[in-house]
Short mmCIF file of C-alpha atoms and ligand atoms in Angstrom, two decimals:
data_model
loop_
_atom_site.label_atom_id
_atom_site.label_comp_id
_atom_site.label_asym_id
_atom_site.label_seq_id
_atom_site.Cartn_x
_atom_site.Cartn_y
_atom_site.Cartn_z
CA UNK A 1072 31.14 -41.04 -25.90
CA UNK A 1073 30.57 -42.13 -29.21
CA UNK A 1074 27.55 -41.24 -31.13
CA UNK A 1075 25.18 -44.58 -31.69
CA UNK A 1076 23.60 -43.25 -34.49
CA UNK A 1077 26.82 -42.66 -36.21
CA UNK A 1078 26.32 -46.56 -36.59
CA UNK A 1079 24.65 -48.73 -39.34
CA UNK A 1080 22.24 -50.74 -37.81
CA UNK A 1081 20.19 -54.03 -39.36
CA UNK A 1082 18.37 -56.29 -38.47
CA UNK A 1083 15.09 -58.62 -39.47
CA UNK A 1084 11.67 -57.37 -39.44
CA UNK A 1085 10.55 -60.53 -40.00
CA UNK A 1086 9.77 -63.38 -37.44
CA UNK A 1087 12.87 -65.55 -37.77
CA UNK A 1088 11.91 -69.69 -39.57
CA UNK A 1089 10.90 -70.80 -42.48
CA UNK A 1090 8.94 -68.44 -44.28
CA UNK A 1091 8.23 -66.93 -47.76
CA UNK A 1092 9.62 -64.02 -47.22
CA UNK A 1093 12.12 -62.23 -44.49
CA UNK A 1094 13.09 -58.49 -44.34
CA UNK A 1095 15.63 -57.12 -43.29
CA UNK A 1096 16.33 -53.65 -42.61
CA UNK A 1097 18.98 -51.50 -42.82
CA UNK A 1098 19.12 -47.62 -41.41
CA UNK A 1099 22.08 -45.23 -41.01
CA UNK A 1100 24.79 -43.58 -42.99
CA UNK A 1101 26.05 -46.28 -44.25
CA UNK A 1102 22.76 -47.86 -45.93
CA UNK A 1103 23.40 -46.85 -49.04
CA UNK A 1104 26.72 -48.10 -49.19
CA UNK A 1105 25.51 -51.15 -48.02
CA UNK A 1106 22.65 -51.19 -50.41
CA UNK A 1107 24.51 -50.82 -53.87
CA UNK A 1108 27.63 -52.95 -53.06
CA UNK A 1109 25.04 -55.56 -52.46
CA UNK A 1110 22.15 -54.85 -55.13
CA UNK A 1111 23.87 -52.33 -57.58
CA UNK A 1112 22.87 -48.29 -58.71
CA UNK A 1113 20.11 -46.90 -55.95
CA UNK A 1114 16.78 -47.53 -56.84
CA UNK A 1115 14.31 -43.84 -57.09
CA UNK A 1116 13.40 -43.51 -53.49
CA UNK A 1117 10.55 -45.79 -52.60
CA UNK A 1118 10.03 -47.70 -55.25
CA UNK A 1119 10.70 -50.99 -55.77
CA UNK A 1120 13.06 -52.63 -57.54
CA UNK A 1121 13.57 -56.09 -58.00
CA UNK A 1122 17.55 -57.62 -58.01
CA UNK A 1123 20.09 -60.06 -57.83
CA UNK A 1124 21.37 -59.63 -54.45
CA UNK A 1125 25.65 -60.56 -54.38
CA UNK A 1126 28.11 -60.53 -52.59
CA UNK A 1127 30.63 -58.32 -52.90
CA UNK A 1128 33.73 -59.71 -52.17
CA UNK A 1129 34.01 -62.80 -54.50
CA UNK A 1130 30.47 -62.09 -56.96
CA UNK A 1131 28.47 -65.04 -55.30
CA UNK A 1132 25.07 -64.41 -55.29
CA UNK A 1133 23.14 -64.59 -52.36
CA UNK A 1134 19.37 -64.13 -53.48
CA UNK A 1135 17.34 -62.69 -55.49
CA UNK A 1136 14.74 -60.32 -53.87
CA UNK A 1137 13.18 -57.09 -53.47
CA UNK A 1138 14.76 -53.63 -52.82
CA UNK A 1139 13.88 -50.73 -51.29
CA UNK A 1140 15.69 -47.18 -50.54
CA UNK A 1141 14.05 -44.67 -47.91
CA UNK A 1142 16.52 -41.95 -47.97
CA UNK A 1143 16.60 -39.35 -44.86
CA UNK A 1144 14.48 -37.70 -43.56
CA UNK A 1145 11.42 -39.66 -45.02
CA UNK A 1146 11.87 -43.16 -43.59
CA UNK A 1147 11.02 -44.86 -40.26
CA UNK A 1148 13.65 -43.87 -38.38
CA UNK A 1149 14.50 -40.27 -40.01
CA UNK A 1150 18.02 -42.10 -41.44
CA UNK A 1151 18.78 -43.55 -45.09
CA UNK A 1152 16.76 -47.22 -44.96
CA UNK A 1153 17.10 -49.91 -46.92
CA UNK A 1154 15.10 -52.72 -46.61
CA UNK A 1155 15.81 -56.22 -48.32
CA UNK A 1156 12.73 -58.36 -49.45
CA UNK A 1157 14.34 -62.08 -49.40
CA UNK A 1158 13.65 -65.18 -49.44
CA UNK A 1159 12.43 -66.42 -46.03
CA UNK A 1160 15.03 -69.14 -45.10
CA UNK A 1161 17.69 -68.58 -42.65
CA UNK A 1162 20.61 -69.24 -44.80
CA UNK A 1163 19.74 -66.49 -47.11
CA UNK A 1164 19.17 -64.01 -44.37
CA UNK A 1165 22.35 -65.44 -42.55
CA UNK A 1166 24.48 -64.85 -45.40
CA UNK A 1167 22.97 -61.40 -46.43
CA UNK A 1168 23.66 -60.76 -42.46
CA UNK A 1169 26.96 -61.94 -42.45
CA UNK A 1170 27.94 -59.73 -45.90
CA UNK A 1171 26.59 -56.44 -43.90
CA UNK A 1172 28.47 -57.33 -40.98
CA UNK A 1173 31.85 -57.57 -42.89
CA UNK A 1174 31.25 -54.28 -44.58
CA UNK A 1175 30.89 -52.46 -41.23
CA UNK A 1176 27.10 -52.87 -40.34
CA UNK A 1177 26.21 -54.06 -37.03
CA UNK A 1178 22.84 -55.91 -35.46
CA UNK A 1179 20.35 -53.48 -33.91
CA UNK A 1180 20.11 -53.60 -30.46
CA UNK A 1181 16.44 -54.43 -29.65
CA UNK A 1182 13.91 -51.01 -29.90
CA UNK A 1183 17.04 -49.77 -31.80
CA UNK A 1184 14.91 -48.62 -35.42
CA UNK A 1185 12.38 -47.18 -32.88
CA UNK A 1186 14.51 -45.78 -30.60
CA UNK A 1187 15.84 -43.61 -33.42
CA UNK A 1188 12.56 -42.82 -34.84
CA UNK A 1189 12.03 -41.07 -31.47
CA UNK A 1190 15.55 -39.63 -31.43
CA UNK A 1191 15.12 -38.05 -35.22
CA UNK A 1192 11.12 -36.68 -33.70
CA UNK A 1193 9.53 -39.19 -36.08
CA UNK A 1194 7.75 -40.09 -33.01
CA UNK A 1195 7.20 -38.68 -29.84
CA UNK A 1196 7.85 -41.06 -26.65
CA UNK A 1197 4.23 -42.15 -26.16
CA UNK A 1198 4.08 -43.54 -29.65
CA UNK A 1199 7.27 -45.38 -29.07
CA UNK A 1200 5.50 -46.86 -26.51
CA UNK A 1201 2.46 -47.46 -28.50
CA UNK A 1202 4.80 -49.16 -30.85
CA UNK A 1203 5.82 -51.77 -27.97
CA UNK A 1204 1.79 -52.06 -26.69
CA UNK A 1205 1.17 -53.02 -29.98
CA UNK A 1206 3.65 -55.43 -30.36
CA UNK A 1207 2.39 -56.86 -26.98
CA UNK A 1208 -1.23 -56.61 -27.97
CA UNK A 1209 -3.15 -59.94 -26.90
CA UNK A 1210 -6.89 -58.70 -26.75
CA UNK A 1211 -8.85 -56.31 -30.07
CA UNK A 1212 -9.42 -53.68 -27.54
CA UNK A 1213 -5.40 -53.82 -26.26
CA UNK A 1214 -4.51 -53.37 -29.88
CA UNK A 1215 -7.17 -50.98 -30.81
CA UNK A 1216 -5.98 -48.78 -27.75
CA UNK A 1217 -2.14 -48.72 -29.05
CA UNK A 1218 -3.55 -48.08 -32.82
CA UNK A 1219 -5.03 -45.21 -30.76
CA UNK A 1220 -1.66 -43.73 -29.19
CA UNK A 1221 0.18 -44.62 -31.98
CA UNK A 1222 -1.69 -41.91 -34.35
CA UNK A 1223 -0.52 -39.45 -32.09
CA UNK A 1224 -3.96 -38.51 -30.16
CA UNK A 1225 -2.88 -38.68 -26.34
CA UNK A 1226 0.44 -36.81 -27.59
CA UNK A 1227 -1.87 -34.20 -28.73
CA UNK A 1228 -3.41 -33.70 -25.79
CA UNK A 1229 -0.33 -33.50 -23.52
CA UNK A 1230 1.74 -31.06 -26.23
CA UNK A 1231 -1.83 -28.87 -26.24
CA UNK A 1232 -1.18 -28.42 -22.29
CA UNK A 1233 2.35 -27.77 -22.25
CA UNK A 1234 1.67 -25.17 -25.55
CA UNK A 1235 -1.21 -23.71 -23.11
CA UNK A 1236 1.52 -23.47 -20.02
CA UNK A 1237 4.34 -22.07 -21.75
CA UNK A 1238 2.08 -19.08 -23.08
CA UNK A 1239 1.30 -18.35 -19.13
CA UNK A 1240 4.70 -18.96 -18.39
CA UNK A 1241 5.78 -16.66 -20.97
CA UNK A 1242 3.31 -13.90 -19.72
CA UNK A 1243 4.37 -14.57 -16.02
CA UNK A 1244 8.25 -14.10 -17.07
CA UNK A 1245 7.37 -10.64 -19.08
CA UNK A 1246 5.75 -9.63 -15.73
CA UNK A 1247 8.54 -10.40 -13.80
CA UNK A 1248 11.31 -9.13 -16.22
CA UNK A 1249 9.91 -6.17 -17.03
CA UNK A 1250 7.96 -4.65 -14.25
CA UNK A 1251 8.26 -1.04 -15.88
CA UNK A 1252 6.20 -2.44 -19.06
CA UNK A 1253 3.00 -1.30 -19.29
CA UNK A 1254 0.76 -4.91 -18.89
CA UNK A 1255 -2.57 -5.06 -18.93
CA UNK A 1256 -3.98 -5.05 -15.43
CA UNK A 1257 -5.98 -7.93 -15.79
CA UNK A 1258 -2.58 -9.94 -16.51
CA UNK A 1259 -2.77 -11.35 -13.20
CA UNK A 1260 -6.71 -12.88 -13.24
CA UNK A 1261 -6.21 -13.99 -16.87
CA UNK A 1262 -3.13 -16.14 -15.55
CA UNK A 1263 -5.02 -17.42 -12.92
CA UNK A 1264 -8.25 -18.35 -14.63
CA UNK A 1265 -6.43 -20.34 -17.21
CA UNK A 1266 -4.13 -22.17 -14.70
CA UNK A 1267 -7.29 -22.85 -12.79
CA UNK A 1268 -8.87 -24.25 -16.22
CA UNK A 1269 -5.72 -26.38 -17.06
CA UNK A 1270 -5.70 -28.25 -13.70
CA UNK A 1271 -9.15 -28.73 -14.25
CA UNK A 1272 -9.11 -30.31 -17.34
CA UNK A 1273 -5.84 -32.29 -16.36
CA UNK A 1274 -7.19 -33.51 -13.22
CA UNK A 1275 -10.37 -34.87 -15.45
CA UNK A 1276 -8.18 -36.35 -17.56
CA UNK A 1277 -6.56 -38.52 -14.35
CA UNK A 1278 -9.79 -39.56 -12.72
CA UNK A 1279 -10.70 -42.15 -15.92
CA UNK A 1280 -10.63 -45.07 -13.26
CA UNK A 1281 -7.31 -46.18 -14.70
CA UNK A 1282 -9.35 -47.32 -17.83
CA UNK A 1283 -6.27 -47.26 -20.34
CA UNK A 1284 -3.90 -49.28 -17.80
CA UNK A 1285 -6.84 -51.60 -16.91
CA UNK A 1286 -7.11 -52.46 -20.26
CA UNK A 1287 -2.98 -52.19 -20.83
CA UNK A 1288 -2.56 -54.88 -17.91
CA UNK A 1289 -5.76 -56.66 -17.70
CA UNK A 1290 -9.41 -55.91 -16.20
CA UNK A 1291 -9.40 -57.48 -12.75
CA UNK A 1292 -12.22 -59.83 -12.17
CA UNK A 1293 -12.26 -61.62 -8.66
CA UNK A 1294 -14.18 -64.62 -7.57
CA UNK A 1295 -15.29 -64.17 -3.94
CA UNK A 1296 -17.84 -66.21 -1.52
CA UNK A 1297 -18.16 -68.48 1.18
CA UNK A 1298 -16.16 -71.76 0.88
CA UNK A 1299 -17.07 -74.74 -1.21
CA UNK A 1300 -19.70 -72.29 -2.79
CA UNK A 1301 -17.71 -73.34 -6.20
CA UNK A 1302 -15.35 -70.87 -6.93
CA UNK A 1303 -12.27 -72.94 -7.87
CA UNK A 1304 -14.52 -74.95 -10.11
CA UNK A 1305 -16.24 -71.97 -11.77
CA UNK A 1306 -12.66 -70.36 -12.70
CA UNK A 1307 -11.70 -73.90 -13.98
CA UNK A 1308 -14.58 -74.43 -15.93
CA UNK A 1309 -14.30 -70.62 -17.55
CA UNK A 1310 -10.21 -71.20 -17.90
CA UNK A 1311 -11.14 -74.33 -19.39
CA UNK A 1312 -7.92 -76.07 -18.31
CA UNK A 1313 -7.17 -76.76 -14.82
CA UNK A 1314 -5.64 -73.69 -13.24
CA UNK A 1315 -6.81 -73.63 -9.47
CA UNK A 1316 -6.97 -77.30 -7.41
CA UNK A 1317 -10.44 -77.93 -6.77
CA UNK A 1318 -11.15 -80.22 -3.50
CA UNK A 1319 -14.85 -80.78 -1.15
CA UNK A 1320 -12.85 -80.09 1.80
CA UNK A 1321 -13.58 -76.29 2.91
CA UNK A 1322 -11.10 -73.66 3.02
CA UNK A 1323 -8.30 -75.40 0.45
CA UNK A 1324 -7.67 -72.33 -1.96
CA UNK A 1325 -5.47 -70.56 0.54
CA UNK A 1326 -3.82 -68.22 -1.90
CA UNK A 1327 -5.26 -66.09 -4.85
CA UNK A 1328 -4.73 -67.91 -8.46
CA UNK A 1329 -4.97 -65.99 -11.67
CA UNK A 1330 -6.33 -66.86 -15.07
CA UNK A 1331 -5.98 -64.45 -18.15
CA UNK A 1332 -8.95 -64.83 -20.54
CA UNK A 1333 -9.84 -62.71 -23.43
CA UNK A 1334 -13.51 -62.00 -22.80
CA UNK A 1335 -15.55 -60.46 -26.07
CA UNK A 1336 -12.00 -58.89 -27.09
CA UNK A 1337 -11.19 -57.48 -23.82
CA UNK A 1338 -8.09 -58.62 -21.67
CA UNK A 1339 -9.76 -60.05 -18.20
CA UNK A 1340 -7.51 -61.85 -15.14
CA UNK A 1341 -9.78 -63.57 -13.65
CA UNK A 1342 -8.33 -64.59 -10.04
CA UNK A 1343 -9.77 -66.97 -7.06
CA UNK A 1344 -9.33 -65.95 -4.11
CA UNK A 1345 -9.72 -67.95 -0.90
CA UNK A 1346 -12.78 -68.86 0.71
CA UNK A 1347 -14.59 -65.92 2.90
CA UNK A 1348 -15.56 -67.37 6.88
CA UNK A 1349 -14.74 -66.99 10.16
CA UNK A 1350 -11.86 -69.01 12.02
CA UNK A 1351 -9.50 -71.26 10.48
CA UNK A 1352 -6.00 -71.60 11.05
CA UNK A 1353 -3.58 -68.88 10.63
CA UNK A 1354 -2.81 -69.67 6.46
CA UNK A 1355 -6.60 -69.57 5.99
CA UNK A 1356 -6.81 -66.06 7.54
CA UNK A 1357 -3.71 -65.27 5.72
CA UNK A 1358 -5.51 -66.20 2.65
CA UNK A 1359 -9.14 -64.68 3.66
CA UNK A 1360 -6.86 -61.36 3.81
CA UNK A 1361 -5.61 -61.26 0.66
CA UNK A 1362 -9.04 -62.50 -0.58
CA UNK A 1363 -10.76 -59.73 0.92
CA UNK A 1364 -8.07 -57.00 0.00
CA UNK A 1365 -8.25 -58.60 -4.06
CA UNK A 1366 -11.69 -58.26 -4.53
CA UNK A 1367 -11.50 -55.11 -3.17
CA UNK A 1368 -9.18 -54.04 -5.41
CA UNK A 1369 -10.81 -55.66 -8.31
CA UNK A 1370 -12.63 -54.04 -10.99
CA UNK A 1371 -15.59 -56.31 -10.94
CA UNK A 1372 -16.34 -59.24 -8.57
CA UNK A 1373 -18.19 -62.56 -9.13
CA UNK A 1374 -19.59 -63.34 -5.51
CA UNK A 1375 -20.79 -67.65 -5.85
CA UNK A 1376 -22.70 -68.76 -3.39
CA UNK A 1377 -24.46 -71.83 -3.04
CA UNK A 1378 -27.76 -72.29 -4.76
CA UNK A 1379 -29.10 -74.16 -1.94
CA UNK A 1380 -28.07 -71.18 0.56
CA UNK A 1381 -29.81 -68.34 -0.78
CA UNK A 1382 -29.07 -66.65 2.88
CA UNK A 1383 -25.34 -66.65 1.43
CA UNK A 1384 -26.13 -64.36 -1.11
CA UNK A 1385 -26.14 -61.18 1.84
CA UNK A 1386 -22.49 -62.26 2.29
CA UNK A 1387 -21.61 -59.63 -1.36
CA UNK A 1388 -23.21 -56.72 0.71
CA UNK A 1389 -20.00 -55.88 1.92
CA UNK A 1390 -19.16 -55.37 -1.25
CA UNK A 1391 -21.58 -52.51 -2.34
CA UNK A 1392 -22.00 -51.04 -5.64
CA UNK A 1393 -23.23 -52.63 -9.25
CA UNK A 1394 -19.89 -54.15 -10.13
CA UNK A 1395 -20.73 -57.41 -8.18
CA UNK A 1396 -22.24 -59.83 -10.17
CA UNK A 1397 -24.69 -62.51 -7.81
CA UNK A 1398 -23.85 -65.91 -9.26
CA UNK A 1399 -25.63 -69.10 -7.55
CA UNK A 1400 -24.03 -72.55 -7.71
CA UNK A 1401 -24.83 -76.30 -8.19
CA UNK A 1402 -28.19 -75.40 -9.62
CA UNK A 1403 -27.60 -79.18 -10.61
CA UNK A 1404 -28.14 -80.07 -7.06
CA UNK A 1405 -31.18 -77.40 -6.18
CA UNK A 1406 -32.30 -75.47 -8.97
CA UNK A 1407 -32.27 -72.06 -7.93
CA UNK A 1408 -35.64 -70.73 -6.51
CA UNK A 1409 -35.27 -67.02 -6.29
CA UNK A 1410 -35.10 -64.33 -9.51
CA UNK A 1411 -33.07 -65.06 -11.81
CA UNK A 1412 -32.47 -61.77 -13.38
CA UNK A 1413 -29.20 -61.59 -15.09
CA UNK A 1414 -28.90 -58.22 -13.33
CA UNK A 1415 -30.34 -59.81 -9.94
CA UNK A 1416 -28.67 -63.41 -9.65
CA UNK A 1417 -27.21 -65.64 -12.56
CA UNK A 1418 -27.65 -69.43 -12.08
CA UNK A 1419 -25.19 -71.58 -13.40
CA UNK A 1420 -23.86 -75.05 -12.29
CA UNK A 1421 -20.02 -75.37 -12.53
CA UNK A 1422 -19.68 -78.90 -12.65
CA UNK A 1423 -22.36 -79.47 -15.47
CA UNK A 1424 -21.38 -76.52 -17.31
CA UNK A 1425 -25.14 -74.99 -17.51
CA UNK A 1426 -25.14 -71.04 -17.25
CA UNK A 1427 -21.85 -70.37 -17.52
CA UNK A 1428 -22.30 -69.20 -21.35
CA UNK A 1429 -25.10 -66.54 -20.06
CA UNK A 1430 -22.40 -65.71 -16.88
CA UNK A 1431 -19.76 -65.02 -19.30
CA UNK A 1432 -22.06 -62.99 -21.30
CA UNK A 1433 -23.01 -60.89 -18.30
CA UNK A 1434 -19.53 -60.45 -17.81
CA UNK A 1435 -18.60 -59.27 -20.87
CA UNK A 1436 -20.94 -56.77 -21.16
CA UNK A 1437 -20.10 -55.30 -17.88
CA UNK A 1438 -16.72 -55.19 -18.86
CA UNK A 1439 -17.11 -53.73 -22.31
CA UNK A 1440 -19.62 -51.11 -20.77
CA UNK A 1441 -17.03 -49.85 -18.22
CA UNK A 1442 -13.81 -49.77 -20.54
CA UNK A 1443 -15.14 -49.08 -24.10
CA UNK A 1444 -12.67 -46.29 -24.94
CA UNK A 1445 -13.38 -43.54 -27.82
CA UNK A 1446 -11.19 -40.66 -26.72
CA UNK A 1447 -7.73 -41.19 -25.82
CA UNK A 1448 -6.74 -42.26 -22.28
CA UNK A 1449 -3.78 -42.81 -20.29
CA UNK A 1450 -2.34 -46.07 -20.45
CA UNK A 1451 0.88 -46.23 -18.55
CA UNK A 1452 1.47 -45.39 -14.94
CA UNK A 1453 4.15 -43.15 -16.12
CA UNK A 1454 1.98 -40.86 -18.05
CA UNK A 1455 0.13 -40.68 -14.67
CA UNK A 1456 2.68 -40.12 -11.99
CA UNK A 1457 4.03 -37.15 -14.81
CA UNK A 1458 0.40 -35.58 -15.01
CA UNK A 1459 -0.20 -35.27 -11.18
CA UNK A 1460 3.11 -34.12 -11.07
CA UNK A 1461 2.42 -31.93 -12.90
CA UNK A 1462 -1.28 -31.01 -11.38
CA UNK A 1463 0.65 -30.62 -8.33
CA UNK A 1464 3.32 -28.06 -9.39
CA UNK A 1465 -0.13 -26.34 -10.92
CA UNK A 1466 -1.70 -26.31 -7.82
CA UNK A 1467 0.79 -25.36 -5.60
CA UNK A 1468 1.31 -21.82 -7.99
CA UNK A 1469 -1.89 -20.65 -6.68
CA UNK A 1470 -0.16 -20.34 -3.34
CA UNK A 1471 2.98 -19.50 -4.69
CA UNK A 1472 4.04 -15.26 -2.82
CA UNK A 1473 5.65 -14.58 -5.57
CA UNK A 1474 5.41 -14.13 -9.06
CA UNK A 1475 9.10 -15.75 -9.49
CA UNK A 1476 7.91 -18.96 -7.38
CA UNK A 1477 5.19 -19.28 -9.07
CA UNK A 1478 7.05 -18.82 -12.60
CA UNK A 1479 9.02 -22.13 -11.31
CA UNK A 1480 6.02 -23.72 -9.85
CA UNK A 1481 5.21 -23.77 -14.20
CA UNK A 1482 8.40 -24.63 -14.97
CA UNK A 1483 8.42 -27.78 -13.20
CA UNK A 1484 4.63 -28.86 -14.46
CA UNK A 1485 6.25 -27.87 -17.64
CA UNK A 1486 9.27 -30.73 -17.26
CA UNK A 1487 6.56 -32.74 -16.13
CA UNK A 1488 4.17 -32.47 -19.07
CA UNK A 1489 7.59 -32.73 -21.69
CA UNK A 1490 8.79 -35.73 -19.75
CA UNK A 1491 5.41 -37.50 -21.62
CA UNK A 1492 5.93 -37.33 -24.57
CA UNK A 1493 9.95 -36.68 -24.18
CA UNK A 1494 10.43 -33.11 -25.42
CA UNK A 1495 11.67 -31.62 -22.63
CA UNK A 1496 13.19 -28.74 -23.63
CA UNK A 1497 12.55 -24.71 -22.64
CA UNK A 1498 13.96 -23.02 -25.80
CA UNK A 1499 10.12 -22.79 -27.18
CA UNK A 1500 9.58 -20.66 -24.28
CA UNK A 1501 11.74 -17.56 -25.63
CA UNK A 1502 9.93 -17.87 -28.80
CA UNK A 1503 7.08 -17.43 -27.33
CA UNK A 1504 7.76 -14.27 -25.30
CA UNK A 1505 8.76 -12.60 -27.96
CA UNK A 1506 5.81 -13.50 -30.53
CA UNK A 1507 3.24 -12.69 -28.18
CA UNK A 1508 4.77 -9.28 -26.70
CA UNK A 1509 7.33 -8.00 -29.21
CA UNK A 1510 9.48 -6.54 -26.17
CA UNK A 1511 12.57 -6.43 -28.10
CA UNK A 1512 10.90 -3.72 -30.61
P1 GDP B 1224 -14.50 -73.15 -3.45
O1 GDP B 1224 -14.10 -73.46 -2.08
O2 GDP B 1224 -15.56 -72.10 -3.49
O3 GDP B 1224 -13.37 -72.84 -4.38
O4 GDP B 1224 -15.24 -74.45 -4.01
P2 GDP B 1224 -14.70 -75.63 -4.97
O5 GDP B 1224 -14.67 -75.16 -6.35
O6 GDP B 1224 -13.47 -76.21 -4.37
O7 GDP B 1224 -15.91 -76.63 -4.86
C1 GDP B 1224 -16.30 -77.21 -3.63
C2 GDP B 1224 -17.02 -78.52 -3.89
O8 GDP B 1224 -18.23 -78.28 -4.57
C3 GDP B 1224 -16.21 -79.48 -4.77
O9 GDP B 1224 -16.42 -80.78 -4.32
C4 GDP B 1224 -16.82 -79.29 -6.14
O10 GDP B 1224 -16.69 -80.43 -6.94
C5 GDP B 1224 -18.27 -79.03 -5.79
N1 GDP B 1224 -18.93 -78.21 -6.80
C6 GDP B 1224 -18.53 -77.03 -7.34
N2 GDP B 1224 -19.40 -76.57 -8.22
C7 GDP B 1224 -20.40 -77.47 -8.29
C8 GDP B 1224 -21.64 -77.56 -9.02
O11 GDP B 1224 -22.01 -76.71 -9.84
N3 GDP B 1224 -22.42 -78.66 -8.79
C9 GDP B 1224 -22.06 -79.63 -7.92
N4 GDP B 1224 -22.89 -80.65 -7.77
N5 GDP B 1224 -20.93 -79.57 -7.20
C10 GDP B 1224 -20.12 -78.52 -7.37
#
């Protein structure tokens, strides 16, 4: 198979249109071929430079811009870079394009520059995909969370495990290969105690109530209650666009319909779900199941009920706990009589628009209370499935009869730990053996 590195890559880094400026970048072994038959003599490595930019074959010139040369290992994806300040209009960067295509170049695939940034260990696997959460970032605190991964924190937490593991691994395998050695006694309890501490602090790490891949994918926020309390109105008058059908007839919203909003810098879906009673056809118990089974599922749930029916109100018991916010409808109608306590009940009237600023404010504060994130925290599923694998293989040592099972027992929370961050490999473990035990002497 060929090599795909072996390839010069380019591409824009730009947003393609009119602009002022486009850049285009160029990485491989070929960049600095590419770089002087277009722009002349290398410039000194990062600095730059500012030239005509021509074409080689037949002296036209194509721009004048900026230049830049990266040479390996100190660039962004380990390889010779080149990147090309132009002038933002497509036929300049189609015609600088179409020059490094004829001398050999080819278009990156997409997540190509990164992709080799990983492959070169610039960057470990959970900045790559900081990298993409970044790119993806709709919300401050989704971006602020990939700033977070991409400096490398979580990494450091999951290489500090597997650096923990394959010191106890290492020990384990002296024990094993060389029964006649004189170990400490204690080898045993030590091993133990430290596997029991790792767990620990991995299985502490796992229960964050999926905080990072809440706020990856969105804090769920249903609206629940008894039918015509409102709800369809009140996510239509928060969406401020018409996103669920709203109707007096009872029992209309027969599925669950989902709004993204950015509350306060926080990603929310805010989703209706169908009205909560007794009876009805078989679609509106369909849809009172998958109302019930949302909300209980959700992170936080607005329960409307009528302002009229303060009775309704015992209808969010079901629902226990202080992430249900009481909200009481059409105070426009009857103005609500009982406490109004932003932490008890918030009034609001969705059809005049009255309360739903203080709602929303209630709301966001909840929110930002429960997911304001300091320390790193998992963000991906993947991360997680890998760390209870991992927790697992952990676990399952302490039961292990033998030393040898249990050696694998760490050598598969080991692969599970390096599949993370994607340096899966054992060779660190001989290393290791032999710094901390000098057998060979
Ligand atoms: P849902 O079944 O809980 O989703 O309730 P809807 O949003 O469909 O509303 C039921 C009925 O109540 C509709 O006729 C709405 O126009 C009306 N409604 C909703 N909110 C208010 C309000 O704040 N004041 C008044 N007067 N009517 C409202």
């Amino acid at each position: 198979m060929n090599d795909p590195t072996a390839e010069t890559i380019f591409a824009p880094a730009t947003a393609a249109g009119r602009a002022a400026l486009a850049v285009l970048r160029i990485s491989g072994p070929d960049a600095e071929r590419a770089l002087t038959q277009l722009a002349g003599a290398l410039p000194p490595p990062r600095v730059a430079q500012r030239r005509r930019l021509v074409d080689p074959q037949g002296e036209e010139q194509l721009d004048d811009g900026i230049i830049l040369w990266f040479p390996a290992p100190r660039s962004a994806t380990g390889e010779d870079v080149a990147e090309l300040h132009l002038h933002g209009s497509r036929a300049v960067l189609a015609a600088v394009m179409q020059v490094l295509a004829r001398l050999g170049l080819r278009l990156a695939e997409p997540g190509e520059f990164t992709r080799r940034a990983f492959l070169n260990g610039k960057i470990d696997l959970l900045q790559a995909e900081a990298i993409a959460d970044l790119a993806a970032a709709e919300t401050d605190a989704q971006r602020r969370q990939a700033l977070r991964q991409l400096r490398g924190g979580l990494g450091d937490i999951y290489r500090g495990w597997r650096d923990r593991l394959v010191r106890l691994l290492a020990h384990l395998e002296a024990a094993i290969d060389f029964p006649d050695e004189d170990l400490p006694p204690e080898i045993e309890n030590r091993i133990l105690g430290e596997t029991e501490g790792l767990v620990a602090e991995i299985e502490r790490h796992l229960a964050d109530g999926r905080r990072g891949e809440r706020l990856r994918d969105g804090i769920d926020v249903a609206i629940v209650g008894p039918p015509n309390a409102g709800k369809s109105s009140l996510l239509n008058r928060i969406a401020r666009r018409d996103a669920a059908i709203t109707s007096p007839v009872a029992g209309t919203t027969r599925d669950v319909i989902e709004v993204a909003i950015d509350l306060g810098g926080y990603p929310v879906v805010l989703a209706d779900t169908a009205g909560l009673r007794d009876g009805g056809d078989a679609i509106e118990q369909e849809g009172r199941r998958r109302a019930v089974q949302r909300a209980e599922q959700a992170e936080i749930r607005l329960f409307v009920f009528d302002a009229a029916n303060p009775a309704d109100a015992a209808g969010a018991s079901i629902w226990r706990g202080a992430d249900t916010i009481l909200v009481a409808n059409k105070i426009d109608l009857a103005p609500w009589a009982g406490p109004d306590l932003a932490s008890v009940v918030v009034p609001i009237s969705a059809l005049t628009g009255e309360g739903i600023d203080r709602l929303l404010t209630v709301l966001g504060e909840r929110v930002a209370e429960t997911y304001r994130i300091e320390a790193p925290v998992l963000t991906r599923a993947r991360h997680r499935q890998a760390l209870e694998e991992a927790a697992a293989s952990l676990r399952r040592s302490f039961c292990a009869a033998l030393p040898e099972l249990r050696a694998e027992d760490f050598r598969l929370a080991l692969r599970s730990l390096g599949r993370i961050t994607g340096a899966v490999d054992v060779e660190d473990l001989l290393d290791v053996i032999f710094r901390d035990f000098c057998i060979g002497k």
